[in-house]
Amino acid sequence: MRKNITLIISCMLAVVSCRPPCDGPALLSDQPVDRSVKNYFSNIAGMPVGAYYYPEHWQVSQWERDLQRMASLGFTFTHFAEFAWARIEPEEGRYEFGWLDTAVALAGKYGLKVVMCTPSPCPPAWLTTKYPEVLITNAKGIVQRHGTRLHANGMNKTYREMVTHVVTKMAARYGQNPVVWGWQIDNEPHLSTLYDYSETSQKRFRQWLTKKYGTIDSLNKCWGAAFWSMTYSCFSEIRIPNAEEGGGNPHALLDFNRFTADEIASFIRYQSNILKQFISPNQFITTNYAYYKFLPTVNLFLNRPDLDFASHTMYLTNTFLNYPDGDLACRLGSGMELAFSTDMARSVCGVTGIMELQPGQINWGAYNAQPLPGAVRMWIWHTWGLGDKFVCTYRYRQPLYGGEQFHNGIMETDGITVSRGGKEYVKAIAELKTISAFCDPSASVPGSYKSRTTAFLWNQDNLWDITIQPHSNRFDPWQHYYTYYQKLKTMGCKVDFITEQDSFDVNRYPVMVAPSYSLVNERVIGKWKKYVENGGHLILSCRSGQKDINGHLWEAPLQYPVWELIGAKILYNDQLPSSLNGKVSMDNEQYTWSVWSEILEPLSGAEVWASYNDQFYSGAPAVVHRRMGKGSVTYAGVWSVTHDLEEQILRKVFIRAGAQILELPDYVFTDWRDGLWITVNYSSDPVQAPLSPVSKVILGNPLVQPGDVCVWKD
């Protein structure tokens, strides 16, 4: 996996056969362009902080006041235009850039850089009225109409033509403007309905399948179409699998998820290729992934070659799962979600920034608690500790109309009073500037931190496969991944997400975790074996190796391909109702399980680490460990209720691997960046930061209160 981007674009790709005429500079030359991250961040002290601003929402007479005030508060960049297509192109082919020129000039006047956005998430009414075929259709056959966002199909030919025109115009106009820092493609790319069932997608899905399988016989075999007489005689007979229409073939659903992710990635790639023809190499290209549990159809890694880096968005008090226990949880938010999202986005290209971070109370949760005083500041510091290169908040001014009226901004509704959350941004900005004097970006990573840097093997197919066939309605793959991720964070681990295409580098990653890695083939098993033989320590959890890459069970004993690797047979699995817990013990400690268990039979040379204490298979192994070459493999065939068993397993592996691990409470995070250590506290109780006897506190107090931060130097 690449830790530093040295992304070289070898050539500029053609986007359409007939490009519309454009204003501004000509196309860049076809010579290779250096789009290294150092060009975007190397000359910036500290961590830049920005704010979304929507000139189209406010009177022109207020723009200069707002942007001047934004700069005076310490913000260094702003964010324009992702929802402004109707203002940019009020009717087909007629462009109005004067207002945006003015806004960009005013930003530059006060020293603010601009992140310019392509406006593709919100097509104007004239477009969807004249070309209704661009609209997406939900599973019930209802066409999504004008009045929302992300309701057009990026793969529709007509829509692509319209997007080509507006993005080309914008790139030509602002691609050499020194005020423009970089470009964001679209906004939180996904579909408003998650999936599209329009005729455009029906046709493209058939084309995608034809390209993948070549022949209908091959598709029938891979889809198991002999079951329930699903056999097709030609690709034109295929429709998108849709539960509303009775479609439930798990292999077809797996392919439809793959197709949808490919289509979303293709739309980003398409726009990236347009931008690269016009913009300066000093302007970056990114998009702001909203990588939440409820947006499973986006695969960040598919756009690794197309972006200079992936950025992300995060709203922490959104009533999602993974809050800590305690009365303050709803006010402190889910630091685990923030950390997971940051680590995932950073892993795409080796660097990331957070493009949307909430400024205070939000408006779209099931309930919207006010953040605890200090929490907003803590979130900013947490992003710094996780390695984000910048933070941008949504938004500068609280809107007075529209669907997000109750979403706080940096300013109150009068536009001139700094909000409570805004004051915390101002405080954090000042602190970040002060602390930059203590930072050393060239500092060597401490050996203790390096020893616990962990690879989290990721394949979106596994997520889809288990979601399609959970075998228990309580087996949530996201929560299973979160179980292992959160417990890694209690040990102070830096976590990098890697894919099967990346190097399984034992020198970089002494430990690799692959929870519920259900779909396997000989290639990934071979890479695991080599990694372990070379000294790596691999941790697999229940359901790993259940199926082949088509989602078929093996014509062999259950999970047979991983038996040799893990040193055990997997005899069968069990699930309990929510009202019943089973018991499992490890190292004289007893734990409970309910959602999933696998009954193991160790092979020669394997150690039994945990066994079941009840049920009809009492005494059977639940967790096994084996040494292999210079490394080891640990297989956890059970998912505990409190997740303490998983923590015990991880700690034992890390200790045996010689890693120097921390002992942090859940939802307390400690990281290292630029020569400094940081601890943030999302729990409801004070926590002692893990300082050494020689530590010097730079910011905060070693006894970290809920919603607070401590930064120190060893």
XYZ file of C-alpha atoms in Angstrom:
714
model
C 0.000 0.000 0.000
C 1.262 3.442 -0.778
C 1.978 5.615 2.244
C 3.099 8.606 0.229
C 1.477 9.643 -2.977
C 3.779 9.964 -5.922
C 0.905 9.764 -8.291
C 2.058 10.459 -11.826
C -0.493 10.916 -14.518
C 1.218 9.500 -17.563
C -1.170 11.026 -20.039
C -4.283 13.100 -20.248
C -7.273 10.987 -21.123
C -9.856 12.034 -23.653
C -13.277 12.474 -22.108
C -15.663 12.808 -24.989
C -15.180 12.616 -28.715
C -16.575 16.116 -29.205
C -15.638 18.482 -26.396
C -17.784 21.620 -26.184
C -16.108 24.984 -26.739
C -14.806 26.503 -23.514
C -13.560 29.753 -22.095
C -10.151 30.133 -20.470
C -6.790 28.485 -21.088
C -6.172 25.730 -23.549
C -5.683 22.118 -22.573
C -2.524 21.279 -20.705
C 0.172 19.516 -22.669
C 0.205 15.752 -22.911
C 3.453 15.547 -20.930
C 3.372 13.700 -17.580
C 2.225 15.885 -14.705
C 3.567 15.558 -11.161
C 0.555 15.503 -8.852
C 2.515 14.722 -5.681
C 0.864 15.490 -2.371
C 3.845 17.610 -1.375
C 2.623 20.228 -3.845
C -0.587 20.630 -1.883
C 0.504 20.472 1.753
C 4.288 20.792 2.086
C 4.328 24.576 2.420
C 1.423 24.828 4.860
C 2.162 25.220 8.563
C -0.046 23.322 10.958
C -3.386 21.974 9.753
C -5.492 24.265 7.544
C -9.089 24.714 8.667
C -11.825 25.808 6.270
C -15.573 26.320 6.077
C -18.244 25.766 3.445
C -19.748 28.966 2.079
C -22.668 29.345 -0.308
C -22.622 32.767 -1.987
C -25.765 31.798 -3.891
C -27.660 31.661 -0.563
C -26.870 35.197 0.544
C -27.146 38.779 -0.655
C -24.147 39.909 -2.689
C -23.696 42.790 -0.271
C -22.913 40.284 2.517
C -20.276 38.227 0.716
C -17.288 40.443 1.472
C -18.318 40.849 5.101
C -18.656 37.080 5.486
C -15.414 36.085 3.775
C -13.430 38.806 5.537
C -14.818 37.624 8.895
C -14.088 34.006 8.024
C -10.442 34.896 7.415
C -10.205 37.037 10.553
C -11.383 34.072 12.657
C -8.402 32.066 11.415
C -9.936 29.979 8.627
C -7.586 29.582 5.690
C -9.844 28.197 2.965
C -13.472 27.974 1.900
C -15.558 25.668 -0.259
C -17.807 26.618 -3.193
C -20.323 25.409 -5.753
C -21.176 21.728 -5.185
C -24.912 22.523 -5.154
C -24.858 25.546 -7.455
C -25.500 24.087 -10.911
C -28.784 25.958 -11.329
C -26.980 29.236 -10.610
C -24.030 28.412 -12.869
C -26.185 27.224 -15.805
C -29.684 28.694 -15.366
C -30.741 27.361 -18.750
C -29.156 24.888 -21.072
C -25.975 26.219 -22.623
C -26.121 29.627 -20.894
C -23.498 30.009 -18.185
C -23.317 32.708 -15.537
C -19.939 32.780 -13.825
C -19.827 36.441 -12.861
C -21.151 35.810 -9.365
C -18.693 32.947 -8.785
C -15.821 35.038 -10.179
C -16.695 37.689 -7.605
C -16.817 35.187 -4.752
C -13.465 33.648 -5.735
C -11.882 37.095 -6.007
C -13.198 38.104 -2.586
C -11.866 34.918 -1.043
C -8.459 35.625 -2.559
C -8.586 39.227 -1.369
C -8.663 38.030 2.223
C -6.140 35.236 1.819
C -8.600 32.363 1.626
C -7.969 29.485 -0.737
C -10.993 27.888 -2.434
C -11.927 24.247 -2.834
C -13.979 24.343 -6.040
C -16.567 21.642 -6.544
C -18.217 20.099 -9.559
C -22.005 20.552 -9.178
C -23.109 17.142 -10.431
C -25.097 16.031 -7.337
C -27.894 18.525 -8.009
C -29.031 18.901 -11.625
C -31.190 21.955 -12.377
C -34.916 21.663 -13.001
C -34.608 22.477 -16.691
C -32.320 19.453 -17.131
C -34.489 16.858 -15.400
C -37.624 18.275 -17.026
C -36.217 18.222 -20.555
C -34.306 14.955 -20.068
C -36.304 12.857 -17.560
C -34.401 9.756 -18.626
C -31.480 10.917 -16.449
C -33.448 10.342 -13.226
C -32.906 7.290 -11.061
C -35.671 4.866 -10.067
C -36.050 3.187 -6.695
C -36.841 -0.463 -6.031
C -40.587 0.222 -6.101
C -40.336 1.700 -9.586
C -40.804 5.298 -8.415
C -38.787 7.831 -10.361
C -36.910 10.316 -8.181
C -38.028 13.796 -9.166
C -36.568 17.266 -8.905
C -36.371 18.648 -5.394
C -33.774 16.424 -3.780
C -30.127 15.634 -4.534
C -28.150 12.719 -5.969
C -31.236 11.787 -7.975
C -29.630 11.566 -11.419
C -27.827 8.596 -12.917
C -24.185 9.402 -13.559
C -23.999 6.659 -16.162
C -26.829 7.980 -18.275
C -25.410 9.196 -21.581
C -27.409 12.427 -21.606
C -26.500 13.242 -18.025
C -22.843 12.664 -18.739
C -23.020 15.067 -21.657
C -24.573 17.725 -19.420
C -21.977 17.119 -16.700
C -19.186 17.241 -19.286
C -20.317 20.681 -20.410
C -20.527 22.297 -16.982
C -17.373 20.678 -15.560
C -15.375 21.570 -18.665
C -16.525 25.182 -18.413
C -15.606 25.352 -14.731
C -12.237 23.632 -15.144
C -11.286 25.891 -18.042
C -12.286 28.970 -16.095
C -10.748 28.211 -12.701
C -8.168 25.528 -13.453
C -5.274 28.002 -13.490
C -6.599 30.382 -10.849
C -4.083 30.552 -7.971
C -6.879 31.155 -5.460
C -8.318 27.702 -6.197
C -6.507 25.207 -3.982
C -8.114 22.097 -5.414
C -11.225 20.388 -6.714
C -13.863 18.225 -5.099
C -15.758 15.977 -7.499
C -19.480 15.725 -6.798
C -20.533 15.527 -3.138
C -20.575 12.430 -0.939
C -20.876 10.270 -4.067
C -23.643 7.708 -3.822
C -27.222 7.354 -5.040
C -30.082 8.825 -3.023
C -31.847 5.465 -3.253
C -28.568 3.493 -2.765
C -29.387 1.496 -5.912
C -30.857 2.474 -9.270
C -33.412 0.346 -11.121
C -33.986 2.650 -14.092
C -33.848 1.433 -17.662
C -30.420 3.065 -17.983
C -29.094 0.871 -15.202
C -30.957 -2.221 -16.432
C -29.180 -1.854 -19.774
C -25.791 -1.051 -18.285
C -26.028 -3.957 -15.829
C -26.516 -6.339 -18.747
C -23.528 -4.784 -20.501
C -21.437 -5.118 -17.322
C -22.419 -8.784 -17.003
C -21.661 -9.481 -20.656
C -18.202 -8.008 -20.268
C -17.557 -9.952 -17.058
C -18.857 -13.369 -18.091
C -18.629 -13.390 -21.856
C -21.225 -16.109 -22.285
C -24.619 -16.691 -20.734
C -23.558 -20.224 -19.807
C -20.743 -18.805 -17.689
C -23.148 -16.442 -15.946
C -25.653 -19.213 -15.276
C -22.924 -21.290 -13.674
C -21.580 -18.472 -11.500
C -25.072 -17.390 -10.483
C -26.152 -20.922 -9.647
C -29.051 -20.389 -12.017
C -30.029 -24.060 -11.989
C -31.541 -23.355 -8.552
C -35.272 -22.572 -8.803
C -35.057 -22.775 -12.603
C -33.441 -19.348 -12.861
C -31.476 -20.252 -15.991
C -31.211 -17.527 -18.648
C -30.906 -18.127 -22.367
C -29.502 -14.677 -23.189
C -28.325 -11.543 -21.365
C -31.344 -9.535 -22.515
C -33.551 -11.629 -20.231
C -31.746 -10.414 -17.122
C -33.214 -7.766 -14.870
C -31.584 -6.183 -11.858
C -32.307 -8.392 -8.820
C -35.013 -6.598 -6.876
C -36.761 -7.869 -3.763
C -39.826 -5.814 -4.730
C -40.047 -7.909 -7.893
C -39.201 -11.150 -6.148
C -35.532 -11.228 -7.128
C -33.341 -12.723 -4.435
C -30.524 -14.689 -6.058
C -27.569 -13.984 -3.705
C -25.002 -14.259 -6.506
C -26.916 -11.819 -8.685
C -27.205 -9.453 -5.710
C -23.459 -9.685 -5.115
C -22.797 -8.765 -8.730
C -25.323 -5.935 -8.570
C -23.462 -4.444 -5.599
C -20.196 -4.766 -7.486
C -21.796 -3.141 -10.530
C -23.210 -0.245 -8.510
C -19.845 0.455 -6.885
C -18.172 0.328 -10.292
C -20.701 2.791 -11.729
C -20.227 5.273 -8.888
C -16.459 4.992 -9.242
C -16.724 5.415 -12.999
C -18.625 8.687 -12.595
C -15.882 10.051 -10.337
C -13.208 8.836 -12.755
C -15.031 10.450 -15.656
C -15.020 13.865 -14.009
C -11.435 13.471 -12.830
C -10.344 12.914 -16.418
C -12.063 16.131 -17.484
C -10.374 18.142 -14.732
C -6.941 16.751 -15.521
C -7.134 18.210 -19.013
C -7.415 21.769 -17.725
C -6.283 22.299 -14.166
C -2.875 23.193 -12.806
C -0.822 20.403 -11.214
C -0.824 22.623 -8.132
C -4.569 22.016 -7.745
C -5.557 18.720 -6.168
C -8.439 16.428 -7.154
C -10.452 14.670 -4.468
C -13.985 13.730 -3.502
C -15.580 13.688 -0.060
C -16.622 10.133 0.689
C -19.334 9.705 3.288
C -18.206 6.253 4.293
C -20.920 5.254 6.710
C -22.524 1.939 7.470
C -25.659 3.048 5.636
C -23.857 3.832 2.370
C -22.456 0.394 1.502
C -22.394 0.765 -2.286
C -19.322 3.032 -2.411
C -15.895 1.420 -2.731
C -13.244 4.056 -2.091
C -10.370 1.956 -3.390
C -11.793 1.796 -6.915
C -10.820 5.448 -7.423
C -7.304 5.135 -6.066
C -5.747 5.931 -9.506
C -8.141 8.818 -10.175
C -7.712 11.010 -7.097
C -4.757 12.794 -5.588
C -6.231 11.722 -2.281
C -9.587 10.684 -0.871
C -11.220 13.029 1.621
C -14.166 12.181 3.834
C -17.068 13.570 5.823
C -18.111 12.826 9.384
C -20.988 13.784 11.641
C -20.404 12.299 15.048
C -23.680 12.875 16.906
C -25.874 11.331 14.245
C -27.383 8.562 16.438
C -25.442 5.852 14.603
C -24.066 2.964 16.624
C -20.703 2.726 18.372
C -21.180 5.286 21.065
C -19.540 4.580 24.416
C -21.615 3.844 27.475
C -22.432 6.758 29.741
C -24.695 9.754 29.945
C -22.445 11.931 27.780
C -22.308 9.590 24.795
C -24.889 11.408 22.681
C -23.042 14.691 23.258
C -19.526 13.410 22.598
C -20.378 11.379 19.498
C -18.732 8.320 18.011
C -14.996 8.808 17.923
C -14.711 5.256 16.654
C -16.683 6.147 13.517
C -14.448 9.185 12.962
C -11.281 7.140 13.399
C -12.524 4.325 11.144
C -13.552 6.769 8.405
C -10.246 8.643 8.596
C -8.108 5.510 8.524
C -10.120 4.141 5.602
C -9.864 7.355 3.540
C -6.170 7.811 4.323
C -5.463 4.255 3.210
C -6.723 4.896 -0.322
C -3.829 7.132 -1.373
C -1.734 7.529 1.780
C -3.087 10.893 2.882
C -6.503 12.393 3.598
C -8.378 15.398 4.923
C -11.832 15.752 6.406
C -13.966 17.787 4.029
C -17.051 17.950 6.238
C -16.911 17.991 10.026
C -19.945 19.134 11.961
C -19.734 22.576 13.608
C -22.271 21.888 16.360
C -25.812 20.561 16.467
C -27.011 18.857 13.294
C -30.554 18.450 11.974
C -30.978 15.025 10.415
C -30.524 12.487 13.204
C -33.327 10.615 14.947
C -32.569 13.101 17.703
C -30.024 15.895 17.635
C -28.306 16.410 20.952
C -26.188 19.473 21.541
C -22.500 18.530 21.645
C -20.893 18.740 25.076
C -18.939 21.984 25.507
C -15.446 21.194 24.247
C -16.511 18.240 22.085
C -16.276 20.135 18.776
C -12.747 21.225 19.665
C -11.902 17.624 20.595
C -13.132 16.378 17.213
C -10.817 18.803 15.433
C -7.879 17.679 17.531
C -8.779 14.041 16.994
C -8.632 14.539 13.222
C -5.222 16.138 13.657
C -4.024 13.146 15.666
C -5.342 10.735 13.045
C -3.241 12.474 10.405
C -5.797 14.538 8.477
C -4.044 17.192 6.411
C -6.945 19.636 6.731
C -10.361 20.089 8.307
C -13.316 21.785 6.659
C -16.582 22.349 8.451
C -20.053 22.319 6.994
C -20.950 25.175 7.149
C -19.998 28.840 7.802
C -23.527 30.278 8.044
C -26.602 28.470 9.318
C -29.175 28.415 6.496
C -32.420 30.323 6.938
C -34.392 28.142 4.545
C -34.332 24.693 2.958
C -33.943 21.204 4.311
C -31.074 21.977 6.711
C -32.356 25.058 8.546
C -31.586 23.597 11.952
C -28.028 22.567 11.034
C -25.673 24.804 13.007
C -22.973 26.848 11.347
C -19.894 28.714 12.492
C -22.140 31.756 12.644
C -25.567 32.081 14.191
C -28.618 32.803 12.035
C -27.904 36.549 12.071
C -24.727 35.895 10.106
C -22.511 37.960 12.436
C -22.545 36.195 15.809
C -20.103 33.338 16.263
C -21.956 30.215 17.385
C -20.959 28.054 20.340
C -19.425 25.491 18.014
C -17.858 28.284 15.993
C -16.037 29.520 19.084
C -14.577 26.059 19.543
C -13.335 26.098 15.964
C -11.702 29.477 16.559
C -10.048 28.162 19.728
C -8.785 25.029 18.016
C -7.430 27.025 15.065
C -5.423 29.215 17.447
C -4.136 26.158 19.319
C -3.120 24.413 16.100
C -1.104 27.458 15.071
C 0.597 27.601 18.467
C 1.428 23.928 18.555
C 2.909 23.927 15.058
C 6.117 25.261 16.617
C 6.482 21.923 18.435
C 5.704 19.759 15.401
C 8.373 18.000 13.394
C 6.942 16.381 10.241
C 10.316 14.717 9.637
C 10.404 13.061 13.071
C 10.984 9.314 13.076
C 8.018 7.198 14.057
C 8.580 5.871 17.602
C 9.427 2.198 17.748
C 6.509 1.512 20.096
C 4.011 3.046 17.669
C 5.570 1.267 14.709
C 5.454 -2.076 16.522
C 1.673 -1.916 16.798
C 0.880 -0.525 13.346
C -1.724 -2.929 11.996
C -3.060 -3.920 8.589
C -6.828 -4.345 8.375
C -7.494 -6.404 5.246
C -10.516 -5.019 3.398
C -12.610 -6.392 0.576
C -15.998 -4.816 -0.044
C -17.252 -8.121 -1.470
C -17.151 -9.659 2.011
C -19.354 -6.898 3.372
C -21.902 -7.421 0.610
C -21.805 -11.200 0.816
C -22.574 -11.337 4.538
C -25.162 -8.561 4.288
C -26.960 -10.567 1.575
C -26.789 -13.853 3.520
C -26.195 -13.047 7.208
C -27.549 -16.451 8.320
C -28.639 -14.628 11.470
C -30.524 -11.361 11.342
C -28.262 -10.203 14.167
C -25.017 -10.708 12.276
C -24.132 -7.206 11.141
C -20.792 -7.320 9.293
C -20.144 -3.645 9.972
C -20.466 -4.200 13.708
C -18.193 -7.204 13.482
C -15.528 -5.128 11.732
C -16.018 -2.354 14.293
C -15.489 -4.881 17.104
C -11.948 -5.604 15.995
C -11.190 -2.044 14.947
C -12.273 -0.537 18.267
C -10.264 -3.077 20.245
C -7.183 -2.277 18.168
C -7.649 1.343 19.176
C -7.708 0.422 22.888
C -4.118 -0.731 22.329
C -3.127 2.547 20.650
C -2.706 0.958 17.221
C -2.355 2.860 14.005
C -4.589 1.031 11.520
C -4.122 0.971 7.755
C -6.751 -0.617 5.540
C -5.174 -2.640 2.770
C -6.616 -4.653 -0.095
C -5.632 -7.942 -1.696
C -3.845 -5.950 -4.397
C -1.517 -4.339 -1.835
C 1.698 -5.799 -0.492
C 1.313 -7.848 2.694
C 4.464 -6.260 4.078
C 5.495 -7.866 7.358
C 8.064 -5.116 7.997
C 5.360 -2.467 7.875
C 2.600 -4.525 9.470
C 3.683 -6.991 12.164
C 0.005 -7.896 12.640
C -2.791 -8.240 10.083
C -6.467 -8.515 10.999
C -9.044 -9.913 8.551
C -12.419 -10.182 10.311
C -15.090 -12.392 8.700
C -13.172 -12.628 5.445
C -15.834 -14.773 3.847
C -14.842 -14.854 0.143
C -11.436 -16.334 -0.589
C -9.415 -17.860 -3.407
C -6.044 -19.523 -3.718
C -4.329 -16.190 -4.314
C -5.299 -14.521 -1.030
C -4.705 -17.721 0.957
C -1.275 -17.964 -0.631
C -0.489 -14.344 0.292
C -1.595 -15.013 3.873
C 0.698 -18.045 4.099
C 3.675 -16.131 2.731
C 2.991 -13.209 5.092
C 2.907 -15.533 8.104
C 5.926 -17.576 7.046
C 7.901 -14.337 6.757
C 7.066 -13.397 10.343
C 3.621 -11.800 10.206
C 0.895 -12.512 12.730
C -2.497 -13.055 11.077
C -5.823 -12.891 12.918
C -8.909 -14.281 11.170
C -12.375 -14.376 12.675
C -15.536 -16.410 12.239
C -16.959 -16.994 8.746
C -13.570 -16.550 7.082
C -13.202 -18.767 4.024
C -16.885 -19.714 3.848
C -17.216 -19.210 0.091
C -15.408 -18.722 -3.182
C -15.368 -15.339 -4.908
C -18.691 -16.070 -6.627
C -20.334 -16.575 -3.247
C -20.570 -20.369 -3.623
C -19.950 -22.758 -0.767
C -17.062 -25.128 -1.358
C -17.715 -28.634 -2.601
C -15.751 -29.771 0.426
C -16.136 -29.643 4.210
C -17.168 -26.288 5.704
C -14.536 -23.566 5.116
C -12.085 -26.267 4.041
C -9.640 -23.992 2.134
C -8.495 -22.289 5.372
C -8.153 -25.423 7.530
C -4.450 -25.903 6.897
C -3.766 -22.202 7.384
C -5.561 -21.899 10.736
C -4.603 -25.335 12.020
C -8.147 -26.533 12.670
C -11.225 -28.061 11.116
C -14.420 -26.015 11.285
C -17.133 -28.557 11.988
C -20.306 -26.426 12.113
C -21.636 -23.082 13.334
C -24.359 -22.026 15.747
C -26.461 -18.936 16.458
C -28.649 -18.167 19.463
C -31.731 -15.984 19.937
C -31.162 -12.582 21.496
C -32.646 -13.811 24.761
C -29.962 -16.467 25.197
C -26.214 -16.227 25.722
C -23.652 -19.007 25.497
C -20.442 -19.161 27.497
C -16.837 -19.345 26.357
C -13.664 -19.181 28.443
C -10.108 -18.071 27.743
C -7.187 -17.890 30.179
C -9.486 -18.541 33.157
C -11.842 -15.710 32.176
C -15.412 -16.373 31.084
C -17.179 -14.466 28.301
C -20.604 -14.644 26.666
C -21.569 -15.038 23.031
C -24.885 -15.098 21.185
C -24.709 -14.004 17.530
C -22.224 -16.529 16.111
C -20.077 -19.469 17.124
C -18.075 -22.072 15.219
C -17.109 -25.421 16.641
C -13.473 -26.182 15.879
C -11.325 -29.306 15.918
C -7.617 -28.479 16.190
C -5.110 -30.125 13.902
C -1.673 -31.221 14.984
C 0.442 -28.376 16.321
C -2.405 -25.958 17.047
C -3.000 -24.434 20.477
C -6.512 -24.082 21.878
C -6.897 -20.589 23.312
C -10.616 -20.599 24.139
C -13.345 -23.222 24.553
C -17.115 -23.289 24.971
C -18.439 -23.805 28.492
C -22.010 -24.819 27.747
C -24.401 -25.910 24.975
C -24.262 -29.489 23.699
C -20.710 -28.898 22.422
C -19.320 -27.778 25.780
C -15.545 -28.234 25.831
C -15.120 -27.761 22.093
C -12.496 -25.228 20.951
C -13.657 -21.754 19.960
C -10.310 -20.049 19.305
C -7.141 -21.689 17.993
C -3.605 -20.449 17.428
C -0.762 -21.984 15.452
C 2.792 -21.037 14.708
C 3.810 -21.125 11.075
C 7.267 -20.277 9.781
C 8.408 -17.124 11.567
C 4.854 -15.981 12.344
C 1.488 -17.196 13.564
C -2.185 -17.537 12.670
C -5.001 -17.058 15.173
C -8.575 -18.017 14.346
C -11.460 -16.725 16.472
C -14.545 -18.798 15.684
C -16.829 -16.891 18.049
C -18.115 -13.320 18.387
C -18.530 -12.285 22.010
C -21.342 -10.121 23.346
C -19.204 -7.510 25.096
C -16.256 -7.855 22.675
C -13.885 -8.318 25.613
C -12.887 -11.740 24.287
C -11.742 -10.170 21.017
C -9.669 -7.674 23.004
C -8.051 -10.506 24.966
C -7.223 -12.361 21.736
C -5.707 -9.282 20.130
C -3.633 -8.404 23.174
C -2.252 -11.909 23.436
C -1.218 -11.926 19.760
C 0.399 -8.494 19.991
C 2.308 -9.358 23.157
C 3.611 -12.586 21.603
C 4.618 -10.541 18.545
C 6.694 -8.240 20.755
C 4.525 -5.161 20.212
C 4.415 -2.394 22.801
C 0.693 -1.887 23.356
C -1.303 0.542 25.473
C -4.210 -0.183 27.778
C -6.820 2.424 26.962
C -10.515 2.362 27.867
C -12.981 1.982 25.017
C -13.506 5.207 23.069
C -10.291 6.800 24.302
C -7.807 7.299 21.469
C -4.062 7.842 21.554
C -2.084 8.581 18.397
C 1.257 10.013 17.305
C 1.835 12.706 14.702
C 4.765 14.911 13.729
C 6.761 14.137 16.876
C 3.840 14.611 19.288
C 1.463 12.273 21.127
C -2.231 12.995 21.596
C -5.051 11.493 23.654
C -8.737 12.380 23.209
C -11.530 11.176 25.498
C -14.983 10.198 24.193
C -15.895 8.345 27.385
C -17.983 9.803 30.203
C -15.182 9.526 32.778
C -11.801 11.241 33.212
C -8.898 9.206 31.792
C -5.184 9.388 32.447
C -3.186 9.946 29.255
C -0.372 7.376 28.835
C 2.534 9.765 29.404
C 6.047 8.534 30.114
C 8.223 9.861 32.971
C 10.021 12.164 30.525
C 6.909 13.493 28.773
C 6.362 17.228 28.446
C 2.722 18.329 28.179
C 2.206 20.821 25.356
C -1.586 21.193 25.536
C -4.211 20.173 28.075
C -3.989 18.118 31.235
C -2.732 14.530 31.636
C -6.007 13.723 33.392
C -8.153 14.072 30.282
C -11.743 15.006 31.004
C -14.651 13.856 28.806
C -14.542 15.823 25.558
C -11.004 17.055 26.150
C -7.542 16.537 24.723
C -3.948 16.233 25.894
C -0.922 16.691 23.625
C 2.603 15.902 24.793
C 6.130 15.302 23.614
C 8.475 12.530 24.756
